[in-house]
Coordinates of C-alpha atoms and ligand atoms in Angstrom, one line a residue:
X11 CA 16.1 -146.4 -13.9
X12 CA 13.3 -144.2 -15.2
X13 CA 14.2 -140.8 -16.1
X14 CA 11.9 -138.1 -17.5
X15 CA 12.9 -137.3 -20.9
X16 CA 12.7 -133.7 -21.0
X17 CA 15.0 -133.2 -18.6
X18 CA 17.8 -135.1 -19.7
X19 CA 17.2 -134.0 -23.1
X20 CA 17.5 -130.2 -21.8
X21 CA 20.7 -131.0 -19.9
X22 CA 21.8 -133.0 -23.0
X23 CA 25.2 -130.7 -24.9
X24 CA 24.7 -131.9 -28.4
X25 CA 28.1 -132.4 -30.6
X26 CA 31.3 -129.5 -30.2
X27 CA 30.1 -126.0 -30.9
X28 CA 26.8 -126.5 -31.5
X29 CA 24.5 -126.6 -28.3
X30 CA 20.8 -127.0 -29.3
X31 CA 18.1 -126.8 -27.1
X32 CA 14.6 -128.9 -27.0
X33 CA 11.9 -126.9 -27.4
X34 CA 10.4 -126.9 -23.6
X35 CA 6.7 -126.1 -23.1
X36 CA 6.2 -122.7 -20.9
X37 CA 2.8 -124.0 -19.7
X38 CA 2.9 -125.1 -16.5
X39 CA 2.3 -129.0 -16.2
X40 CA -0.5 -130.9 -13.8
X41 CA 1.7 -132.1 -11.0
X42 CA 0.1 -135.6 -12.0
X43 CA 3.8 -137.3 -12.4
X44 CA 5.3 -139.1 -9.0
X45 CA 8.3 -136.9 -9.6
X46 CA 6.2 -133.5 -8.8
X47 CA 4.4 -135.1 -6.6
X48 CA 7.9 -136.1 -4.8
X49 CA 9.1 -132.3 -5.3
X50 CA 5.4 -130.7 -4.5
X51 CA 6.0 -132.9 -0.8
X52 CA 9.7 -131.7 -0.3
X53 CA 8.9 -127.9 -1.4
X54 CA 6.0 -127.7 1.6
X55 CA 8.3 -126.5 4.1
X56 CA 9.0 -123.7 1.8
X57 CA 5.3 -122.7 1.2
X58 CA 3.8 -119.0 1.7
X59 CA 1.2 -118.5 3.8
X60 CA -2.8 -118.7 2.3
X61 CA -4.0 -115.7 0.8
X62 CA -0.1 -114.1 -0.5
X63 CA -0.1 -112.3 -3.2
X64 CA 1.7 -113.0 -6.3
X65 CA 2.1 -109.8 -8.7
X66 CA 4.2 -108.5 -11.4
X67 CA 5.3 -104.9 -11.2
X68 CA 6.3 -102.1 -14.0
X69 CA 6.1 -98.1 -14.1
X70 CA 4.5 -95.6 -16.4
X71 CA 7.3 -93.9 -18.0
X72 CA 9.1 -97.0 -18.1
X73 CA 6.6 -99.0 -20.3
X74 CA 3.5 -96.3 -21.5
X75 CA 5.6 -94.6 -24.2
X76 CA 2.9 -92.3 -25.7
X77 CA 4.6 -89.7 -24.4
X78 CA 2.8 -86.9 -26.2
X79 CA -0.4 -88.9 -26.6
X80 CA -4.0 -87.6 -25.0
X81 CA -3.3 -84.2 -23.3
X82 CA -0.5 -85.3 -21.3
X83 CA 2.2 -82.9 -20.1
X84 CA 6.4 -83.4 -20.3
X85 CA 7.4 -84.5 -17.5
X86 CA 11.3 -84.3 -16.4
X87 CA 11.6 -87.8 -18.0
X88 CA 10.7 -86.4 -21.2
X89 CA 13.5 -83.9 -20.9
X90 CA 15.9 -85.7 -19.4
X91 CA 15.8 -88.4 -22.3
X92 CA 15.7 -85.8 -25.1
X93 CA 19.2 -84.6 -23.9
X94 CA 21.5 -86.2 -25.8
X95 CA 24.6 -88.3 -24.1
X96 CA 22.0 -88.7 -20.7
X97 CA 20.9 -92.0 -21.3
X98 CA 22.9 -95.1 -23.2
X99 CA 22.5 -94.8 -26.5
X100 CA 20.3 -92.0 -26.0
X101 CA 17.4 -94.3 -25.8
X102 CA 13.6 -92.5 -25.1
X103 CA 10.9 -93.7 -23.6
X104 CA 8.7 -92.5 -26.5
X105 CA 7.2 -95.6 -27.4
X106 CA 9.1 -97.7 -25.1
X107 CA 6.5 -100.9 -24.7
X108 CA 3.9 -99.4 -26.3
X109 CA 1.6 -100.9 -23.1
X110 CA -0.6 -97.3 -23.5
X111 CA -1.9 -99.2 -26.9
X112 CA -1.5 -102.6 -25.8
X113 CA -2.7 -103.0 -22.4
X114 CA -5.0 -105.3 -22.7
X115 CA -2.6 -108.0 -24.4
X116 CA -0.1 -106.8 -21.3
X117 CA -3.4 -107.9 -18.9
X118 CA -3.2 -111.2 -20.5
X119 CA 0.3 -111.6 -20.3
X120 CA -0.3 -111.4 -16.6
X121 CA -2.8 -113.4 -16.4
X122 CA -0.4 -116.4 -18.7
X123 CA 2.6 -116.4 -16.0
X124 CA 0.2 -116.6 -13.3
X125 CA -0.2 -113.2 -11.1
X126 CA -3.0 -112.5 -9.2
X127 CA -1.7 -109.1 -8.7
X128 CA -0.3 -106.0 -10.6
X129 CA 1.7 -103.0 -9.5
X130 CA 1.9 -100.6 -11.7
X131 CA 2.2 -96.6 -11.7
X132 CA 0.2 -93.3 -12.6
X133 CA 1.6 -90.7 -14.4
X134 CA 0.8 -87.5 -13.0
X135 CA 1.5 -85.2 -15.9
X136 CA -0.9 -87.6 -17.8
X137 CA -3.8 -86.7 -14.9
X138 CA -2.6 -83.3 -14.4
X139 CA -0.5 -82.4 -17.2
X140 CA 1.1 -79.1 -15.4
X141 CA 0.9 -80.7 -11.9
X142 CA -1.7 -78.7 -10.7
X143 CA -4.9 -76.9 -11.9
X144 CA -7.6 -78.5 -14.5
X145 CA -7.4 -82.1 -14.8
X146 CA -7.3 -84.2 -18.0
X147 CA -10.0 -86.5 -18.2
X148 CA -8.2 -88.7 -21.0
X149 CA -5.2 -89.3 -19.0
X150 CA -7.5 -90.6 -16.5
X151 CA -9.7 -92.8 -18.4
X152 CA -6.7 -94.7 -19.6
X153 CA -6.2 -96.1 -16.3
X154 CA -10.0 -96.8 -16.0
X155 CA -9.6 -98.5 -18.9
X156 CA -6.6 -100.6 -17.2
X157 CA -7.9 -101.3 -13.7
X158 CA -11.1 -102.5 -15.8
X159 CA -9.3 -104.9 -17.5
X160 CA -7.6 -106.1 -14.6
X161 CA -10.8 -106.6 -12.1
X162 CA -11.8 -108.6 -15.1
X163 CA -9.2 -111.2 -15.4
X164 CA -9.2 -111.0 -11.4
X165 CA -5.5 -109.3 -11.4
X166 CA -5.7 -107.1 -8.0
X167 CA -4.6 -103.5 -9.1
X168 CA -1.8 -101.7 -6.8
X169 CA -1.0 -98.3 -8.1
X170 CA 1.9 -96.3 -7.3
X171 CA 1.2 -92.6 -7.4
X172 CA 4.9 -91.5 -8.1
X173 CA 7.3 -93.2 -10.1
X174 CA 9.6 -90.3 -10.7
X175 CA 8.2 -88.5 -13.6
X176 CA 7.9 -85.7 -12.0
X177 CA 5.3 -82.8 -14.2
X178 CA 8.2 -80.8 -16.4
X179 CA 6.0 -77.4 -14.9
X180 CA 7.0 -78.1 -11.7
X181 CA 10.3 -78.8 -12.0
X182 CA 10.2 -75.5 -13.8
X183 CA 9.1 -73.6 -10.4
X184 CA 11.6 -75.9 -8.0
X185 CA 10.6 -79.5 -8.3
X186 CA 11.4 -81.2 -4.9
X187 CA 13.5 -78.1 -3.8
X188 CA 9.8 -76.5 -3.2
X189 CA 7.9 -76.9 -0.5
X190 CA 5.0 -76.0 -3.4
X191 CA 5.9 -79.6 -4.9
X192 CA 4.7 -81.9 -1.6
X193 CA 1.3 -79.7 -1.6
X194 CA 0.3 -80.6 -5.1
X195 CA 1.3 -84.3 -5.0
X196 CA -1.3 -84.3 -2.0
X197 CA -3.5 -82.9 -4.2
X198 CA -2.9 -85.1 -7.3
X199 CA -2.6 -88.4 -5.0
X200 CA -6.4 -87.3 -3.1
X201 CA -7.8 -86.8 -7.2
X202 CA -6.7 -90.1 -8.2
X203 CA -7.5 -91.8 -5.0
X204 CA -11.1 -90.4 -5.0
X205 CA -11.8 -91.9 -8.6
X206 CA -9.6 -95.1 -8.6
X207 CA -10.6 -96.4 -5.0
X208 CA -14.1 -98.5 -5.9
X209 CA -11.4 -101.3 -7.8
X210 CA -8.1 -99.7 -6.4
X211 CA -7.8 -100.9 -3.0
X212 CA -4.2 -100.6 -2.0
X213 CA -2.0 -97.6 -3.1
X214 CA 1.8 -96.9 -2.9
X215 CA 2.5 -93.0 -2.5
X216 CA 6.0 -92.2 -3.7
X217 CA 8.7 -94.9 -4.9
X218 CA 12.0 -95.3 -3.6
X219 CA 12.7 -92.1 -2.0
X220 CA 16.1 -92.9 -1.5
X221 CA 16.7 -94.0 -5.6
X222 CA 15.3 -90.8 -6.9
X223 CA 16.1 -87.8 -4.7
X224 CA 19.9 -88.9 -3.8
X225 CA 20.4 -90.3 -7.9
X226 CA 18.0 -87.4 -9.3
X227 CA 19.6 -84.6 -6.7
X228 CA 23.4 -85.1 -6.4
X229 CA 24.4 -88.5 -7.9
X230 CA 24.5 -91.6 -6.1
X231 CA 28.1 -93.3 -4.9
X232 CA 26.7 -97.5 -4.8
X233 CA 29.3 -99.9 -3.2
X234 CA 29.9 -102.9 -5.0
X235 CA 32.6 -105.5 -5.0
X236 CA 36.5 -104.0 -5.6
X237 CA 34.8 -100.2 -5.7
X238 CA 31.7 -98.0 -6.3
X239 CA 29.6 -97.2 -9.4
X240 CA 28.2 -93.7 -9.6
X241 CA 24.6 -93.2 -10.7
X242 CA 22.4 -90.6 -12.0
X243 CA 18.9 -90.0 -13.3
X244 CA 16.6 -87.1 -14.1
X245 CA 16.9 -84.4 -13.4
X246 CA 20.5 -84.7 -13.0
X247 CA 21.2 -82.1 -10.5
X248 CA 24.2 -82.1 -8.1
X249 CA 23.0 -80.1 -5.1
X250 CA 24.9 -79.4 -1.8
X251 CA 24.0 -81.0 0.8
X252 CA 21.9 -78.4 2.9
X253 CA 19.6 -78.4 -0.1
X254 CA 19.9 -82.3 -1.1
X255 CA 18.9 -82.7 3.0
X256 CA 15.8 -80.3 2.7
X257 CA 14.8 -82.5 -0.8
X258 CA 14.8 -85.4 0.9
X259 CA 12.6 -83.0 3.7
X260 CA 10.2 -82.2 1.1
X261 CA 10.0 -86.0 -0.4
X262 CA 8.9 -87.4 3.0
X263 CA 6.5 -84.4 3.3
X264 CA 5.0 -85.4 0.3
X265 CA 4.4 -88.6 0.7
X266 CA 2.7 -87.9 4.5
X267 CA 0.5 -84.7 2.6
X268 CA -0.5 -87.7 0.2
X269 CA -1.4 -90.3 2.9
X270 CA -3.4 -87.0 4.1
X271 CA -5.1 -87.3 0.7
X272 CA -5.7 -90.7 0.5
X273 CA -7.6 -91.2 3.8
X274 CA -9.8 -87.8 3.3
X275 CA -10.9 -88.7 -0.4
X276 CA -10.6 -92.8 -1.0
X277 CA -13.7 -94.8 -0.8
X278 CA -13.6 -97.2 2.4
X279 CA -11.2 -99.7 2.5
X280 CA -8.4 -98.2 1.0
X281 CA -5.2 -98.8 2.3
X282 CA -1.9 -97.1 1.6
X283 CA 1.6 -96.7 2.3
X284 CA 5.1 -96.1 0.6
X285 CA 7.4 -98.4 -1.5
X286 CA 11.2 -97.5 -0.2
X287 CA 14.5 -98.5 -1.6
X288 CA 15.2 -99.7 2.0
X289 CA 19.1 -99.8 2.7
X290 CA 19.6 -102.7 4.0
X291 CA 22.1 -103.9 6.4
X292 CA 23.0 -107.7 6.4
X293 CA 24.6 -109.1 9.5
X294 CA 27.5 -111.3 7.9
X295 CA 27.3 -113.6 10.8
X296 CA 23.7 -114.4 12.0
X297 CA 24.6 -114.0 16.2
X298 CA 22.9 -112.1 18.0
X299 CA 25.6 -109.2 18.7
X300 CA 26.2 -108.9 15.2
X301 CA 22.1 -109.1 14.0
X302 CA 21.6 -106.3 16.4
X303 CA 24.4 -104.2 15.1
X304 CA 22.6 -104.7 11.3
X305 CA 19.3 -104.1 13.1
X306 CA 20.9 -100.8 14.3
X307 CA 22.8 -100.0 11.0
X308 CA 19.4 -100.4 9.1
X309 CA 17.4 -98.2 10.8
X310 CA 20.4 -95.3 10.6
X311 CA 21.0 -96.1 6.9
X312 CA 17.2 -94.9 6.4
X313 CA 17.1 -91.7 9.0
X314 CA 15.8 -89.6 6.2
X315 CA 13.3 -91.9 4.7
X316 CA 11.4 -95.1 6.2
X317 CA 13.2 -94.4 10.2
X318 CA 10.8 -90.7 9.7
X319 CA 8.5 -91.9 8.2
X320 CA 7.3 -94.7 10.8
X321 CA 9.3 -93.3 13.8
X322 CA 7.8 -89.3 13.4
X323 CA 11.6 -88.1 14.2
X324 CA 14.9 -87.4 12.7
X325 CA 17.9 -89.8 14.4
X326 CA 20.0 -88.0 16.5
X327 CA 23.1 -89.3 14.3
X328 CA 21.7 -87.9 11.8
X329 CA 20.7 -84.4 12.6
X330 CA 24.3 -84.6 14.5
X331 CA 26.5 -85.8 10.9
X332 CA 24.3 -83.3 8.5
X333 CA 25.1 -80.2 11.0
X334 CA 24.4 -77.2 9.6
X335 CA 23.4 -78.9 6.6
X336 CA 20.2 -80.7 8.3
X337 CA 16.8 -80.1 6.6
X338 CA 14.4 -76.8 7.8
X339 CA 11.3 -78.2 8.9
X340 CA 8.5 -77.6 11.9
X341 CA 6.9 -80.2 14.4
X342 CA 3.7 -80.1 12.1
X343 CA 5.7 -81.1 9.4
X344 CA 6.9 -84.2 11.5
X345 CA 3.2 -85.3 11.9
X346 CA 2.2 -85.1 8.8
X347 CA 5.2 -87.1 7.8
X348 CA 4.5 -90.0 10.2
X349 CA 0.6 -90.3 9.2
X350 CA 0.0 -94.0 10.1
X351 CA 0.4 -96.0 7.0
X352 CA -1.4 -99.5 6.6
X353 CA 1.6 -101.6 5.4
X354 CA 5.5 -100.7 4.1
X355 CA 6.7 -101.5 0.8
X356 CA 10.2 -102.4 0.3
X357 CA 11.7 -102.2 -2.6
X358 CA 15.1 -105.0 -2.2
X359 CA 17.6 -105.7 -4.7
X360 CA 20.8 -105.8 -2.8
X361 CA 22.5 -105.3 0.4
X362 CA 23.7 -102.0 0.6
X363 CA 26.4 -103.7 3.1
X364 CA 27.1 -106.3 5.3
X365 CA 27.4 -105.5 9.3
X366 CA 29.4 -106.6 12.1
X367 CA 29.1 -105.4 15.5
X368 CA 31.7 -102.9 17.3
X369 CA 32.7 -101.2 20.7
X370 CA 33.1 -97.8 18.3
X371 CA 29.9 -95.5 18.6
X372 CA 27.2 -96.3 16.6
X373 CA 27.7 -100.4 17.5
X374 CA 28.5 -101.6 14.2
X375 CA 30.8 -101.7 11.1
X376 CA 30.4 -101.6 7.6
X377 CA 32.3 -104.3 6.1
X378 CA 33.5 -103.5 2.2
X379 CA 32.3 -106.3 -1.0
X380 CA 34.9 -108.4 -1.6
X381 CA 36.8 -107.4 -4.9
X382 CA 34.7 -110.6 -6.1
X383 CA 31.8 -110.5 -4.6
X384 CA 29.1 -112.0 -7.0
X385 CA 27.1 -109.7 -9.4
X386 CA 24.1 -109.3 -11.5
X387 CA 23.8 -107.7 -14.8
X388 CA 23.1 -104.2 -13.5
X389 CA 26.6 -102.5 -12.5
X390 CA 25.1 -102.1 -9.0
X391 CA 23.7 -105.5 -8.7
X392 CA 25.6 -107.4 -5.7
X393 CA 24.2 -110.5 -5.4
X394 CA 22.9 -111.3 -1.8
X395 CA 20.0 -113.3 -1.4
X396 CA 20.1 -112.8 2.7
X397 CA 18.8 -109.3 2.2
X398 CA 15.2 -110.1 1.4
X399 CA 15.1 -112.2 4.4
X400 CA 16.9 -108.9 6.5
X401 CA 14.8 -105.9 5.0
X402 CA 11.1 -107.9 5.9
X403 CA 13.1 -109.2 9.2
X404 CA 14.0 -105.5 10.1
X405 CA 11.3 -103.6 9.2
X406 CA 8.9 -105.4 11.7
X407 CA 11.3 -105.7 14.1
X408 CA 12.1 -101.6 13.9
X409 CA 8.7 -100.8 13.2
X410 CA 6.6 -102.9 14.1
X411 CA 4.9 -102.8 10.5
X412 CA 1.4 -105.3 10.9
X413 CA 1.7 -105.8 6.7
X414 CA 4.9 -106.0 4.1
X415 CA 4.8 -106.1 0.6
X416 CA 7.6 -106.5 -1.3
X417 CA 7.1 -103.9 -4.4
X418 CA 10.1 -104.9 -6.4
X419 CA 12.9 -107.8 -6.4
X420 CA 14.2 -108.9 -9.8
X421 CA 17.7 -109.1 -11.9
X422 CA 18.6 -107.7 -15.5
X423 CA 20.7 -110.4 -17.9
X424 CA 22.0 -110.7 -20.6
X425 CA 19.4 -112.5 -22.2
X426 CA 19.0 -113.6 -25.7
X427 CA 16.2 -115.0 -28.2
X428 CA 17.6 -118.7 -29.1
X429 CA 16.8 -120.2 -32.6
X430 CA 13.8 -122.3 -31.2
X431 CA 12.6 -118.5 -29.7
X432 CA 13.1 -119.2 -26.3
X433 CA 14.9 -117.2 -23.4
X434 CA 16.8 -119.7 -21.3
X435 CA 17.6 -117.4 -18.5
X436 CA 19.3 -119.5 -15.9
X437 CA 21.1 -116.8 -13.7
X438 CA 17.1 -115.4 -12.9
X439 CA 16.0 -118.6 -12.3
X440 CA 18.8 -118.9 -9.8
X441 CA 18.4 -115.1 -8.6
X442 CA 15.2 -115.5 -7.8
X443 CA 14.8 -119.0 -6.2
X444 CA 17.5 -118.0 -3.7
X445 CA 16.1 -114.7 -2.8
X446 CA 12.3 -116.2 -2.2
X447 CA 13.7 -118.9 -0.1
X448 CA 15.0 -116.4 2.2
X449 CA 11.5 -114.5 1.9
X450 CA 9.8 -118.0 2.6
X451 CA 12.1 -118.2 5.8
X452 CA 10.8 -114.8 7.0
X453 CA 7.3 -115.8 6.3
X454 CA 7.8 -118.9 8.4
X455 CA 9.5 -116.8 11.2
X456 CA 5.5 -114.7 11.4
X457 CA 7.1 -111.8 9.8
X458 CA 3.9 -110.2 8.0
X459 CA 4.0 -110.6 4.4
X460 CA 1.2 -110.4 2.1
X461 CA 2.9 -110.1 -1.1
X462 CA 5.4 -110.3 -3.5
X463 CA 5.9 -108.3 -6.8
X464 CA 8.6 -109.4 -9.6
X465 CA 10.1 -106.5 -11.1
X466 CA 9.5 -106.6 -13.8
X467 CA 6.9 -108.1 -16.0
X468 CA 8.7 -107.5 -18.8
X469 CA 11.8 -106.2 -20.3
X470 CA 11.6 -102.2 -20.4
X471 CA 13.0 -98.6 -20.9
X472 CA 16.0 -99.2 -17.7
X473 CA 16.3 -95.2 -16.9
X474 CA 20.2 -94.3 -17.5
X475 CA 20.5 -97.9 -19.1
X476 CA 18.2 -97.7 -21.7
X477 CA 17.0 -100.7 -23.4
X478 CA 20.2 -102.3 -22.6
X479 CA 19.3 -104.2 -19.1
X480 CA 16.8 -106.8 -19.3
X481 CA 14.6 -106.7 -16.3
X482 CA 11.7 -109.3 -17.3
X483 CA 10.4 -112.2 -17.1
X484 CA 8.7 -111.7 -20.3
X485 CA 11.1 -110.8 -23.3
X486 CA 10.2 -107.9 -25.3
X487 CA 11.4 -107.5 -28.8
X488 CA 11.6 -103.7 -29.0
X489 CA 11.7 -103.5 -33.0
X490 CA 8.4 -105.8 -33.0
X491 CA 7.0 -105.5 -29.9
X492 CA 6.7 -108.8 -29.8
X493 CA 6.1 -110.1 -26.3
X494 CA 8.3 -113.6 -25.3
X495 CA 8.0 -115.3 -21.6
X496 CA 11.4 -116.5 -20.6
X497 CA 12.3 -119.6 -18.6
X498 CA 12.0 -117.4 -15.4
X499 CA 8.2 -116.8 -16.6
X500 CA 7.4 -120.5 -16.2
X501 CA 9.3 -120.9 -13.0
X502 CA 7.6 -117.7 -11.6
X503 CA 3.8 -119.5 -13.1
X504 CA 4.7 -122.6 -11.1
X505 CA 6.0 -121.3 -7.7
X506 CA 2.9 -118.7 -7.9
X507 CA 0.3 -121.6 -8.7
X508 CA 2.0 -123.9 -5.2
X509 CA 2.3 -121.1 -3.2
X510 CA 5.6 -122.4 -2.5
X511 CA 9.7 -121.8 -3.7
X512 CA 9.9 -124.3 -6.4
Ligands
PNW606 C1 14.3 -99.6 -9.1 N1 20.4 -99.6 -6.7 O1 15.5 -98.8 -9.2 C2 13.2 -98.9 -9.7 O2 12.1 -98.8 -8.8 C3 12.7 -99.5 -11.0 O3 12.1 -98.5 -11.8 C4 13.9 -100.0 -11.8 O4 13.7 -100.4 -13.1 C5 14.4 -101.2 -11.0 O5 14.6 -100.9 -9.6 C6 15.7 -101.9 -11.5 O6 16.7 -101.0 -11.5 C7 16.7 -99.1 -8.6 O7 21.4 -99.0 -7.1 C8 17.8 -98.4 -9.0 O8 20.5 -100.4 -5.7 C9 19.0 -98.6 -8.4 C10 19.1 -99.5 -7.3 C11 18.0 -100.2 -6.9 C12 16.8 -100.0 -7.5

């Protein structure tokens, strides 16, 4: 019987303590061998339709450091990091990956695990550094400078206009409490989209509405298996909830003001839409009573967010639970909100719960995690591949959305450098092979999706975890900067070059 060396050599345990590792090549092979050719046969019934995008996605504050660099402004991550006891070992994202400095190396990375596509975000206190008034030309040309060297290695650019770092000025005169804050992220998103749109062709308004206004405005109760975590980011308020309602009010304004924006100032052919955090109900038992009851679940779980946003109303259930406590807001406000969008991103990590139907009002139930309900590194990770299938599955069946993206899937582990210096990290591989099959069923049901991003490109600055929770496919050494593609990297190169879940 032939084998391929390799192989058995990786799966080989050598002596008692001691496991030691062959040395495995991260460049993707020819699939010259009868064994690919075998596997490149069976994996065409998981194959993506022509044309899908296959991108890497980071954020600003997240991976720019510079933080003080070029005329830019503080903005609320700034301050938020700089208090000490906010953030695990009261990391900054000062420097974080240095990727202001080292972009271009960052392009090639890109380019070496095999995208064809790039989210990434724009930092508005770099472009206006007190959120309004007189821009800064420097801040701008550093993403000229980026999207240039991404047209050039043919890496599609996808910008994200807000990925919560928030201009510290404004947060000074109210943040997202005032109504003053949706006006000038119209303004900022029309600026950038009126210089960026002759090589930026698709941009993502504000990301995960959800995440940052019910982390960043009260703190956020997240249901895992056996209990909940509680989680916070910047700026670490705990409102009530009439104000935390009118928030959420104002971030939905914003994002319709910015669509506004986009369409009056962006050169032809610009598309845009928003990149949501969608809660996402999983039906535990795929029936049809109990899918609708998820289908219903969903598009309640997201009243304040996506169900506006693409339906132009509140729910009734939620304008009823909220009460007095519902958001103030007019009928123009509404239509500004709901400006058509060209495609929904969805942000999906997790299930926020599994769904079973029920004769109570409403029509479904929530059912809890089992006190061992798989996990991922992150303390809110549930593991639930299902969901990625669900949130795509839901979103055109709600919405009727004509194109998806999906602007962020990924794990953090607890990854380590080996002695041969290479990053063996087999619970990604396995996270993300079962969440992409579920994708690749979705695709193969019509559901319209053009693209997938990995979050993230590399390890980086984790908010409230710090540098603690590895997010990447590329390992980043944060004393040395020294950039390291993992095992996940290669899998990611290979699935990316088929086309197809490998
Ligand atoms: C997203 N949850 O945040 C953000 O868009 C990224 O900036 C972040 O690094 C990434 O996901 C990983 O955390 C999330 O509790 C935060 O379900 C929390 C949750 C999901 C996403």
């Amino acid at each position: 019987m032939k084998t391929n060396p390799t192989r058995r050599e990786l799966i080989k345990v050598a002596g008692t303590a001691a496991i030691s590792l062959p040395a495995i090549s991260f460049v993707a092979g020819d699939a010259t061998s009868t064994s690919d050719q075998t596997r490149s046969q069976s994996s065409n019934t998981r194959t993506f339709p022509k044309g899908f995008y296959w991108g890497v996605a980071t954020s600003a504050y997240q991976i720019e450091g510079a933080w003080n660099e070029d005329g830019k402004g503080r903005s609320i991550w700034d301050t938020y990091t700089h208090t000490p006891g906010k953030i695990k070992n009261n990391d900054t994202g000062d420097v974080a990956n240095d990727h202001y400095h080292r972009y271009k190396e960052d392009v090639a990375l890109m380019k070496d695990v095999g995208a064809n596509a790039y989210r990434f975000s724009i930092a508005w206190p770099r472009i206006f550094p007190d959120g309004t008034g007189q821009p800064n030309a420097k801040g701008l040309d550093f993403y000229n400078r980026l999207v240039d060297e991404l047209v050039a290695a043919g890496i599609a650019p996808f910008a994200t206009l807000y990925h919560w770092d928030l201009p510290q000025r404004l947060q000074d005169k109210g943040g997202w409490q005032s109504r003053e804050t949706p006006k000038a992220f119209g303004d900022y998103a029309g600026y950038v989209a009126e210089k960026l749109s002759d090589r930026v062709k698709h941009f993502f308004t504000i990301n995960e509405f959800h995440t940052f206004v019910d982390m960043g405005y009260q703190g956020y109760e997240s249901q895992v298996g056996g209990g909940a975590v509680t989680l916070e980011i910047a700026p670490g308020l705990k409102l009530p909830p009439a104000d935390l309602n009118q928030v959420r009010h104002h971030a939905v304004l914003g994002h319709g003001l910015a669509v506004q924006a986009i369409r009056a100032k962006a050169k032809q052919g610009a598309k845009c839409g928003p990149a949501e955090n969608i809660n996402i109900a999983v039906p535990l038992i795929e029936s049809s009573e109990h899918i609708k009851a998820a289908e219903i679940a969903t598009r309640e779980a997201n009243a304040p967010y996506l169900t506006v946003i693409l339906e132009g109303k509140y729910t009734e259930a939620y304008l009823k639970t909220a009460g007095k406590d519902a958001p103030q807001f007019n009928d123009d406000d509404v239509k500004i909100i709901s400006a058509p969008v060209d495609f929904v991103g969805i942000n999906v990590y997790r299930p926020s719960f599994y769904a079973l139907t029920s004769d109570k009002p409403g029509g479904y139930r929530e059912v809890p995690f089992s006190a061992s309900h798989p996990k991922m590194r992150s303390s809110w990770h549930v593991f639930g591949p299902e969901s990625l299938y669900w949130a795509s599955k839901f979103v055109q069946s709600l919405w009727k959305a004509k194109e998806i993206y999906i602007t962020e899937n990924g794990c953090a582990a607890d990854d380590q450098l080996t002695d041969d210096g290479k990053v063996y990290d087999t619970d990604r591989v396995m996270f993300l092979r079962n969440y992409l099959t579920q994708l690749q069923r979705a695709t193969a049901d019509g559901v319209p999706v053009k693209g997938y991003f990995q979050w993230s490109l590399m390890d980086n600055f984790e908010w409230s975890a710090g540098y603690g929770n590895r997010f990447g496919i590329v390992y980043v050494d944060f004393k040395t900067q020294k950039r390291t593609p993992k095992l996940s990297a290669q899998w990611f190169r290979e699935t990316a070059r088929r086309n197809a879940v490998v």
